[in-house]
Amino acid sequence: MEGKVQLGMGGGLSEAELVSIPATPRGVSTPETVTPSGQRSPRPGAASRSWTPSGSVMISPMVGTPMKRVLVNLRGYLEEVGHLTRLNPQDAWLPITESRNGNAHYAAFHNLNAGVGFQALVLPVAFAFLGWSWGILSLTIAYFWQLYTLWILVKLHEAVPGKRYNRYVELAQAAFGERLGVWLALFPTVYLSAGTATALILIGGETMKLFFQIVCGPLCSSNPLSTVEWYLVFTSLCIVLSQLPNLNSIAGLSLIGAVTAIIYATMAWVLSVSQTRPPSISYQPLKSPSFTASIFSTLNALGIVAFAFRGHNLALEIQATMPSTFKHPAHVPMWRGAKVAYILIAMCLFPVAIGGFWAYGNLMPAGGMLNALFAFHSHDISRGLLAMTFLLVVFNCLSSFQIYSMPVFDSFEAWLTSRTNRPCSIWVRSGFRVFYGFISFLIGVALPFLSSLAGLLGGLTLPVTFAYPCFMWVLIKKPTRFSFSWYLNWSLGIMGIAFSLAFSFGGVWSMVNSGLKLKFFKPN
């Protein structure tokens, strides 16, 4: 019978003693997949509470008191947890879904840690090529565009009754097909995670070097550590912290990363605008030697703006760490936490971009705000404030490395457990994380330039944030053809793919022209 679950009790009961219990309506968010480590049970006393049905439910008067008590208990349990999604025991072995005790606070911490970071410090570099009008316009459009696609991902997490899409690749497979979904989503998500980890090593190592120079001052030894050696020190710290087992276990680190990011982003623009501007400052966009070079430089700058809003490759994974029931679906706390996070993100990104460009104009160094502070105001700002700013950046980079690396750890363990049919041992898990950290270190040594890397990362991974969610909404939700939603999502998706190709070309061109000579955070 459609819309109802028929529970018939044996033992000589007649048809009149059957009990109809309404099933979960179609289209309603479904609860979490129950795993061995995340199994839920009714709250104490739920069995004895009176249960008020929301639909037409009949209890036959012929059913005796013991039988009636069993049925009431069963209905209370179904009301508490809803109908269960399909069981996937492998989820209990993987870092993303190993723990499901997340909440709105964890969602806010993780989204802030993923959404605010070193990429904010490079935004004034983009403004140096775009100028005031185009810089502010592109940043505003990108912010609201990615906020809309984030809402799409939160809603699609439980779009199909009986299924939770715990990873970005899983949702892509549901929308585009098993093979095509993997090809479209796996490379940009892994590339975004690995590329961000590499950039974090570059930023963290260079910032540790500057912090040491500021604190040590003239008392530094005659043979200080080289930049590459500082990269190695930072990578070693990242590897130690990466031994935390799963995404929920790094919630404390995400809180530290979020708080430090907000503080140092605020300090960076406040310290910049409070100082005297350089005398030769100009707000005219930087000119290139040719028209072609100007076009590619502009595209690379737009790629930097797009990269500032990376983090959507973690949205489904963050939501997967939350329990979900029929009464309390996971998208509610997830969206609550995401809204708070992205309000704070806007309060960081816009002041840094606008304040940084106002303070330095087109004199902004390629490395961004911290490079500018060190180059222009190392003698004007107290050593204590500069040291504190750089130390906060180091803490943030250490925390961000963990959340961006977690999907890579999860993908590796999913591949291994699917073949061995057992969880990874602690030695295998630790060994892979050590290997991944040093691979990121080697890539960072080979590509020691940030602004070009940020543009290329923004171009190649732009579909993950701006295009794919729109296509997924059309293919899974199937809005009415030629309706506003249909036009909106197709238009945004197609424009996102076009921008991705253009920004990628701009990033490649900038990297080729920069070569290995462009060093960010290069002290005098």
XYZ file of C-alpha atoms in Angstrom:
524
model
C 0.000 0.000 0.000
C 1.588 3.250 -1.183
C 2.371 5.772 1.536
C 1.996 3.288 4.412
C 3.989 0.548 6.052
C 1.814 -2.425 6.961
C 2.820 -4.221 10.132
C 1.032 -7.505 10.534
C 1.448 -9.475 13.724
C 1.307 -13.233 13.562
C 0.039 -15.602 16.159
C -3.571 -15.873 15.032
C -4.370 -12.206 14.635
C -7.009 -11.342 12.084
C -6.787 -8.755 9.325
C -8.607 -6.308 11.598
C -5.612 -6.449 13.900
C -3.195 -5.107 11.331
C -1.741 -1.689 12.127
C -1.015 0.920 9.491
C 1.875 3.258 10.171
C 2.562 6.118 7.759
C 5.883 5.854 5.971
C 8.207 8.758 5.452
C 6.845 10.991 2.692
C 8.706 11.146 -0.560
C 11.046 14.069 -0.939
C 11.587 14.464 2.820
C 15.171 14.437 4.078
C 16.208 11.087 5.369
C 18.236 10.191 8.412
C 21.824 9.112 8.596
C 23.196 5.799 7.490
C 23.591 3.763 10.628
C 27.126 2.480 10.987
C 28.633 0.314 13.698
C 30.232 3.388 15.266
C 27.344 5.737 14.740
C 24.276 3.685 15.613
C 21.537 5.570 17.362
C 18.855 4.342 19.713
C 15.735 5.977 21.135
C 16.214 8.420 23.972
C 15.495 7.066 27.452
C 11.821 7.172 28.065
C 10.911 7.399 24.386
C 9.233 4.030 24.539
C 6.916 5.037 27.328
C 5.950 8.422 25.909
C 2.586 8.797 24.276
C 2.912 9.031 20.511
C 0.748 11.359 18.496
C 0.547 10.298 14.881
C 0.839 12.909 12.141
C -1.296 10.956 9.706
C -4.088 8.438 9.695
C -3.086 5.656 12.065
C -5.505 3.046 13.367
C -4.924 0.753 16.290
C -7.413 -2.020 16.423
C -9.307 -2.234 19.718
C -8.978 -6.024 19.392
C -5.190 -5.807 19.966
C -4.425 -6.703 23.584
C -2.480 -4.490 25.956
C 0.892 -6.285 25.565
C 0.603 -6.198 21.782
C -0.508 -2.570 21.858
C 2.507 -1.682 23.984
C 4.829 -3.298 21.446
C 3.222 -1.361 18.607
C 3.383 1.925 20.513
C 7.058 1.307 21.265
C 7.714 0.553 17.615
C 5.914 3.644 16.432
C 7.823 5.763 18.964
C 11.089 4.388 17.663
C 10.130 5.105 14.045
C 9.058 8.616 15.006
C 12.402 9.086 16.741
C 14.767 7.879 14.013
C 12.623 7.762 10.887
C 13.284 5.041 8.351
C 16.918 4.052 8.055
C 19.016 4.568 4.969
C 20.877 1.760 3.300
C 23.669 0.424 5.457
C 27.261 0.810 4.253
C 29.572 -0.807 6.812
C 32.635 0.662 5.098
C 31.615 4.143 6.251
C 32.492 3.179 9.826
C 36.114 2.661 8.758
C 36.726 5.913 6.890
C 37.896 9.280 8.297
C 34.940 11.294 6.980
C 32.123 9.107 8.332
C 33.882 7.305 11.168
C 32.268 9.644 13.707
C 28.770 11.129 13.416
C 28.517 13.336 16.491
C 28.883 16.654 14.677
C 26.607 19.645 15.235
C 26.028 23.222 14.060
C 29.029 24.467 16.046
C 31.325 21.939 14.362
C 29.865 22.943 10.991
C 30.661 26.599 11.672
C 34.209 25.769 12.818
C 34.963 23.578 9.802
C 33.442 25.974 7.257
C 35.315 28.922 8.737
C 38.579 27.003 8.783
C 38.062 25.967 5.163
C 36.746 29.321 3.964
C 39.129 31.817 5.576
C 42.860 31.531 5.267
C 45.874 32.521 3.273
C 43.802 32.977 0.084
C 42.296 36.117 1.633
C 45.765 37.652 1.874
C 46.265 37.337 -1.898
C 43.032 39.133 -2.854
C 44.703 42.585 -3.011
C 47.020 41.108 -5.675
C 43.940 40.472 -7.819
C 42.723 44.019 -7.207
C 46.077 45.347 -8.458
C 45.222 43.896 -11.890
C 41.462 44.537 -11.807
C 41.217 47.966 -10.201
C 38.538 49.217 -7.810
C 35.366 48.696 -9.843
C 36.032 45.305 -11.367
C 37.715 44.039 -8.217
C 34.785 44.818 -5.908
C 32.226 43.682 -8.491
C 33.915 40.331 -9.143
C 34.392 39.676 -5.409
C 30.730 40.463 -4.647
C 29.375 38.306 -7.481
C 31.645 35.424 -6.530
C 30.537 35.617 -2.877
C 26.801 35.400 -3.548
C 27.251 32.860 -6.336
C 29.179 30.448 -4.112
C 26.736 31.027 -1.232
C 23.916 29.871 -3.507
C 25.813 26.768 -4.637
C 26.652 25.954 -1.011
C 22.925 25.995 -0.227
C 22.400 23.605 -3.157
C 24.970 21.154 -1.800
C 23.464 21.255 1.690
C 20.026 20.468 0.271
C 21.255 17.717 -2.067
C 23.041 15.852 0.725
C 19.819 13.946 1.446
C 17.974 14.617 -1.810
C 17.060 10.962 -2.422
C 15.057 9.118 0.262
C 17.104 6.350 1.806
C 20.484 7.756 0.771
C 23.039 10.215 2.144
C 25.673 11.555 -0.215
C 28.559 11.783 2.209
C 31.187 12.903 -0.309
C 31.295 15.263 -3.237
C 32.225 12.455 -5.633
C 29.218 10.385 -4.523
C 26.836 13.236 -5.334
C 28.553 13.757 -8.692
C 28.065 10.071 -9.506
C 24.381 10.313 -8.624
C 23.963 13.325 -10.913
C 26.271 12.560 -13.846
C 26.538 8.767 -13.700
C 28.994 6.368 -12.107
C 31.882 6.780 -14.550
C 31.382 10.363 -15.671
C 30.829 11.557 -12.100
C 34.195 10.174 -11.019
C 35.997 11.727 -13.980
C 34.371 15.119 -13.477
C 34.652 15.407 -9.684
C 37.564 13.285 -8.488
C 40.377 15.213 -10.170
C 39.324 18.763 -9.180
C 38.472 17.801 -5.587
C 41.712 15.896 -5.027
C 43.653 18.588 -6.880
C 42.040 21.274 -4.743
C 42.852 19.428 -1.522
C 46.424 18.589 -2.544
C 47.047 22.002 -4.123
C 45.777 23.798 -1.043
C 47.943 21.600 1.180
C 50.979 22.480 -0.945
C 50.188 26.200 -0.818
C 49.743 25.958 2.955
C 53.215 24.450 3.286
C 54.641 27.344 1.270
C 52.800 29.957 3.334
C 53.458 28.260 6.672
C 57.165 27.691 6.037
C 57.819 31.233 4.830
C 55.822 32.718 7.699
C 57.724 30.654 10.255
C 60.941 32.006 8.751
C 59.743 35.596 9.029
C 58.490 35.005 12.570
C 61.897 33.688 13.568
C 63.650 36.682 11.967
C 61.390 39.157 13.758
C 61.666 37.494 17.169
C 65.371 36.780 16.922
C 66.318 40.123 15.340
C 70.020 40.940 15.226
C 70.812 38.082 17.597
C 70.168 35.483 14.880
C 72.997 33.093 14.205
C 75.148 33.497 11.134
C 73.729 30.290 9.624
C 69.922 30.462 9.895
C 67.653 27.839 8.371
C 67.004 28.200 4.677
C 63.503 28.622 3.244
C 63.354 24.969 2.176
C 64.374 23.865 5.658
C 61.546 25.941 7.119
C 59.178 24.208 4.680
C 60.414 20.912 6.095
C 59.872 22.040 9.697
C 56.319 23.118 8.919
C 55.592 19.889 7.020
C 56.775 17.828 9.988
C 54.364 19.661 12.297
C 51.527 19.063 9.816
C 52.325 15.345 9.714
C 52.217 15.077 13.507
C 48.784 16.741 13.664
C 47.480 14.670 10.740
C 47.536 11.546 12.923
C 44.150 12.587 14.384
C 41.815 9.870 13.103
C 38.745 11.558 11.605
C 37.038 14.803 10.659
C 35.197 15.260 13.940
C 38.400 14.737 15.913
C 39.899 17.882 14.348
C 36.969 20.125 15.352
C 39.178 21.736 17.997
C 41.859 22.417 15.395
C 39.243 23.919 13.100
C 38.149 26.239 15.902
C 41.746 27.331 16.400
C 42.158 27.809 12.656
C 38.945 29.836 12.392
C 39.764 32.129 15.326
C 43.348 32.721 14.225
C 42.251 33.426 10.630
C 39.722 36.040 11.730
C 42.256 37.703 14.032
C 45.187 37.852 11.616
C 43.010 38.889 8.649
C 41.661 41.758 10.750
C 45.118 42.662 12.035
C 46.555 42.609 8.502
C 44.168 45.185 7.072
C 43.949 47.308 10.231
C 47.745 47.560 10.479
C 47.966 48.337 6.768
C 45.389 51.140 6.658
C 46.678 52.681 9.899
C 50.125 53.329 8.403
C 51.210 56.003 5.945
C 50.723 54.885 2.368
C 53.772 54.650 0.066
C 54.346 57.960 -1.757
C 54.305 56.432 -5.258
C 51.040 54.567 -4.758
C 48.616 54.288 -7.685
C 45.238 52.617 -8.083
C 45.419 52.185 -11.832
C 45.422 48.494 -12.846
C 48.887 47.175 -13.609
C 49.740 47.472 -17.270
C 51.128 44.546 -19.250
C 53.532 44.810 -22.198
C 50.929 43.553 -24.663
C 47.186 43.208 -25.030
C 47.425 39.412 -24.809
C 49.445 39.623 -21.612
C 46.884 42.034 -20.164
C 44.030 39.612 -20.913
C 45.810 36.658 -19.315
C 46.812 38.717 -16.279
C 43.184 39.734 -15.780
C 42.033 36.128 -16.093
C 44.635 35.043 -13.555
C 43.416 37.771 -11.175
C 39.836 36.529 -11.518
C 41.121 33.029 -10.806
C 42.605 34.332 -7.547
C 39.164 35.736 -6.629
C 37.561 32.363 -7.422
C 40.172 30.543 -5.336
C 39.288 32.737 -2.358
C 36.009 30.816 -2.121
C 37.327 27.274 -2.198
C 35.865 24.931 0.383
C 32.761 23.509 -1.306
C 34.602 20.246 -1.830
C 34.283 19.824 1.947
C 30.634 20.805 2.417
C 29.119 17.338 1.983
C 31.905 15.790 4.036
C 31.262 18.201 6.918
C 27.540 17.470 6.781
C 28.271 13.729 6.755
C 29.730 13.979 10.261
C 26.319 14.900 11.692
C 23.586 12.549 12.863
C 20.412 12.780 10.825
C 16.914 11.584 11.617
C 13.474 12.097 10.138
C 12.680 14.640 12.838
C 16.138 16.242 12.874
C 17.702 16.118 9.391
C 21.362 17.029 9.112
C 20.811 19.894 6.680
C 19.274 22.063 9.431
C 22.348 22.356 11.721
C 24.645 22.327 8.700
C 23.000 25.347 7.096
C 22.789 27.121 10.449
C 26.510 26.716 10.985
C 27.339 27.570 7.356
C 25.384 30.843 7.512
C 27.292 32.014 10.575
C 30.580 30.935 9.013
C 30.031 32.753 5.722
C 28.925 35.969 7.393
C 32.258 35.960 9.225
C 34.046 35.009 6.014
C 32.599 38.069 4.274
C 33.704 40.226 7.213
C 37.260 38.985 6.623
C 37.593 38.815 2.825
C 36.067 42.150 1.841
C 38.038 44.329 4.325
C 41.307 42.552 3.465
C 40.794 43.002 -0.284
C 39.598 46.610 -0.096
C 41.830 47.737 2.775
C 44.913 46.061 1.356
C 44.452 47.621 -2.075
C 43.766 51.023 -0.515
C 46.974 50.801 1.532
C 49.334 49.593 -1.201
C 47.540 50.004 -4.548
C 49.344 48.434 -7.477
C 52.537 48.286 -5.386
C 51.108 45.171 -3.738
C 53.785 42.433 -3.803
C 52.960 39.119 -5.460
C 52.873 37.377 -2.084
C 49.989 39.424 -0.709
C 49.339 41.272 2.531
C 51.967 39.768 4.819
C 54.672 40.377 2.239
C 53.497 43.994 1.973
C 53.510 44.465 5.753
C 57.036 43.133 5.999
C 58.308 45.094 2.979
C 56.746 48.489 3.717
C 56.189 48.615 7.495
C 58.703 46.301 9.137
C 60.240 49.367 10.826
C 56.976 51.212 11.488
C 55.012 48.476 13.271
C 56.211 47.045 16.556
C 57.999 43.729 16.364
C 55.506 42.260 18.813
C 52.487 42.959 16.579
C 54.234 41.662 13.472
C 55.403 38.541 15.292
C 51.893 37.890 16.635
C 50.381 38.277 13.150
C 52.846 35.833 11.619
C 52.401 33.336 14.453
C 48.627 33.382 13.972
C 49.156 32.654 10.281
C 51.271 29.628 11.178
C 48.559 28.270 13.511
C 45.910 28.791 10.846
C 47.957 27.028 8.167
C 48.568 24.056 10.457
C 44.819 23.765 11.120
C 43.755 24.273 7.497
C 46.176 21.607 6.315
C 44.283 19.029 8.353
C 40.788 19.719 7.036
C 41.901 19.988 3.407
C 43.936 16.808 3.618
C 41.133 14.753 5.179
C 39.334 14.026 1.845
C 42.617 12.716 0.412
C 43.091 10.466 3.444
C 39.491 9.301 3.073
C 39.901 8.506 -0.628
C 43.018 6.452 -0.022
C 41.465 4.466 2.820
C 38.263 3.922 0.821
C 40.311 2.480 -2.041
C 42.254 0.212 0.309
C 39.343 -0.997 2.450
C 37.257 -1.803 -0.635
C 39.967 -4.265 -1.652
C 40.866 -5.735 1.726
C 37.327 -5.603 3.207
C 38.706 -4.497 6.563
C 39.682 -1.199 8.169
C 43.169 0.209 7.721
C 45.544 -0.478 10.563
C 46.982 2.444 12.462
C 50.373 1.833 10.838
C 48.975 1.925 7.310
C 46.969 5.056 8.103
C 49.954 6.803 9.680
C 52.303 5.708 6.904
C 50.105 7.145 4.186
C 49.726 10.465 5.995
C 53.491 10.756 6.391
C 53.922 9.960 2.691
C 51.272 12.500 1.660
C 52.855 15.244 3.773
C 56.281 14.805 2.211
C 54.858 14.589 -1.317
C 53.159 17.942 -0.710
C 56.488 19.270 0.561
C 58.309 18.167 -2.598
C 55.668 19.781 -4.814
C 55.964 22.988 -2.812
C 59.733 23.042 -3.278
C 59.268 22.556 -7.026
C 56.597 25.305 -7.299
C 57.621 28.056 -4.871
C 55.308 30.793 -6.108
C 51.876 31.593 -4.783
C 49.921 34.135 -6.813
C 50.210 32.143 -10.048
C 49.456 28.881 -8.241
C 46.378 30.462 -6.639
C 45.074 31.572 -10.039
C 45.562 28.139 -11.560
C 43.988 26.431 -8.552
C 41.033 28.783 -8.789
C 40.576 28.067 -12.501
C 40.886 24.297 -12.402
C 38.716 23.845 -9.331
C 36.152 26.544 -10.107
C 33.539 24.006 -11.355
C 33.514 22.348 -7.912
C 32.242 25.574 -6.346
C 30.433 27.472 -9.098
C 29.311 25.033 -11.835
C 28.793 21.422 -10.763
C 26.271 22.146 -7.952
C 24.003 23.939 -10.455
C 24.083 20.991 -12.871
C 23.498 18.583 -9.984
C 20.383 20.482 -8.918
C 18.911 20.278 -12.420
C 19.732 16.581 -12.875
C 18.608 15.399 -9.415
C 15.773 17.777 -8.498
C 14.562 18.092 -12.109
C 12.916 21.546 -11.961
C 10.215 22.298 -14.501
C 11.693 22.800 -17.956
C 12.120 26.485 -18.879
C 11.214 27.589 -15.347
C 13.236 30.250 -13.520
C 15.160 27.617 -11.542
C 15.896 25.681 -14.736
C 17.231 28.759 -16.542
C 19.169 29.999 -13.497
C 21.030 26.788 -12.823
C 21.822 25.996 -16.446
C 23.097 29.543 -16.982
C 25.270 29.568 -13.864
C 26.623 26.108 -14.637
C 27.602 26.937 -18.215
C 29.165 30.250 -17.199
C 31.094 28.455 -14.457
C 32.614 26.001 -16.937
C 33.519 28.832 -19.335
C 35.156 30.832 -16.544
C 37.037 27.742 -15.405
C 38.640 27.265 -18.820
C 39.502 30.953 -19.151
C 40.948 31.288 -15.629
C 42.991 28.102 -16.070
C 44.603 29.533 -19.192
C 45.351 32.710 -17.270
C 46.902 30.754 -14.405
C 49.076 28.667 -16.745
C 50.237 31.777 -18.579
C 51.126 33.495 -15.306
C 53.055 30.451 -14.056
C 55.004 30.164 -17.307
C 55.935 33.850 -17.180
C 56.771 33.727 -13.491
C 58.974 30.655 -13.766
C 60.872 29.707 -10.660
C 62.023 33.280 -10.000
C 58.865 34.561 -8.329
C 59.186 34.014 -4.580
C 56.447 35.074 -2.201
C 57.241 36.520 1.221
C 60.754 37.302 0.017
C 62.370 39.456 2.717
C 64.801 42.208 1.936
